[in-house]
Coordinates of C-alpha atoms and ligand atoms in Angstrom, one line a residue:
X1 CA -16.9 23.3 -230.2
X2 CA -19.3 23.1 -227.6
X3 CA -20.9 26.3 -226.1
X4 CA -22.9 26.0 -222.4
X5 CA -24.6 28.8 -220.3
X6 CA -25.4 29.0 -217.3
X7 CA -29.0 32.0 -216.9
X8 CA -29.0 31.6 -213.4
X9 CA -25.4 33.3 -213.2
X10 CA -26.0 35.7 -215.7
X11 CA -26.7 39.2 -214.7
X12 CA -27.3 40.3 -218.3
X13 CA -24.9 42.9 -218.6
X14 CA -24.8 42.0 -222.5
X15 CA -20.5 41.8 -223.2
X16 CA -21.3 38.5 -225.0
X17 CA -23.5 39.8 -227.6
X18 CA -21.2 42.4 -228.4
X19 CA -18.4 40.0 -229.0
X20 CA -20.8 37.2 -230.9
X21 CA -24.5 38.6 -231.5
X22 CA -24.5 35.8 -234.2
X23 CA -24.4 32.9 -231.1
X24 CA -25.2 35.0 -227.7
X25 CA -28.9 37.1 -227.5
X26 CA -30.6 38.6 -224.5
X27 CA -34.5 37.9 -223.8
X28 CA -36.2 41.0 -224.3
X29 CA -37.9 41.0 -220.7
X30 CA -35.0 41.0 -218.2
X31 CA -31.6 41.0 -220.6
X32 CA -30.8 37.1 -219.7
X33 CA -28.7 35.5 -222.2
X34 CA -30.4 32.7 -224.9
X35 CA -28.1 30.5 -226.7
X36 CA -28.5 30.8 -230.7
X37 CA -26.5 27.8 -231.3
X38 CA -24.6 25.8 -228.6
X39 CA -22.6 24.4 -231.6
X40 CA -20.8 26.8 -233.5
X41 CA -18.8 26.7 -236.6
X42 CA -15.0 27.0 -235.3
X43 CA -14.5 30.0 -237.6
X44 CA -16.0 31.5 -234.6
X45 CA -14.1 30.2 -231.8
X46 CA -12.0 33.6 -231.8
X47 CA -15.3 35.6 -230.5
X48 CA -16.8 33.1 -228.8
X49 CA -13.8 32.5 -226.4
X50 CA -14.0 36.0 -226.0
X51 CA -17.5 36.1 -224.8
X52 CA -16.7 33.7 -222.2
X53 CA -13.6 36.0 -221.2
X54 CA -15.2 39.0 -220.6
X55 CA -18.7 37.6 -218.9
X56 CA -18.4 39.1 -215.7
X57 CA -20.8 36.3 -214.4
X58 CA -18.9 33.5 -215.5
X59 CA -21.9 32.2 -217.1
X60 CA -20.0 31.1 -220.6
X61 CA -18.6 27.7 -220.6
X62 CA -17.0 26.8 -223.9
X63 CA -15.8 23.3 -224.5
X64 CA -13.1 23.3 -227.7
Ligands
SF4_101 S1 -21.8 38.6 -220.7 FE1 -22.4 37.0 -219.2 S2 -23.6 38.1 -217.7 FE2 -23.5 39.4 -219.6 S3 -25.4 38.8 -220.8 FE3 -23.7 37.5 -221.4 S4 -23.8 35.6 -220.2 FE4 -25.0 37.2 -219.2

């Protein structure tokens, strides 16, 4: 699986870390998400679609 964010939507409000922490981060000066991986093992699909589900910026693209 493919992961893609988009920082200029985000509005680092921080649900994706809370469902993944091991593929989503926030830069320490303003909260924007960083990618850890944009290719995760699929054992984490589960999460990861949840990430993307709950974003309220739509900024979580995932591509199975
Ligand atoms: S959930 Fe969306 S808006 Fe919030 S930090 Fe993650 S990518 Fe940004």
């Amino acid at each position: 699986m493919k992961v893609i964010i988009d920082q200029d939507k985000c509005v680092a409000s921080g649900q994706c870390v809370t469902a993944a922490a091991d593929v989503f981060d926030q830069r320490d000066e303003d909260g924007i998400v960083v990618l850890l991986t944009d290719n995760p093992p699929e054992e984490r699909a589960a999460d990861i679609h949840q990430a993307a589900a709950v974003c309220p910026a739509l900024a979580i693209v995932v591509e199975d």
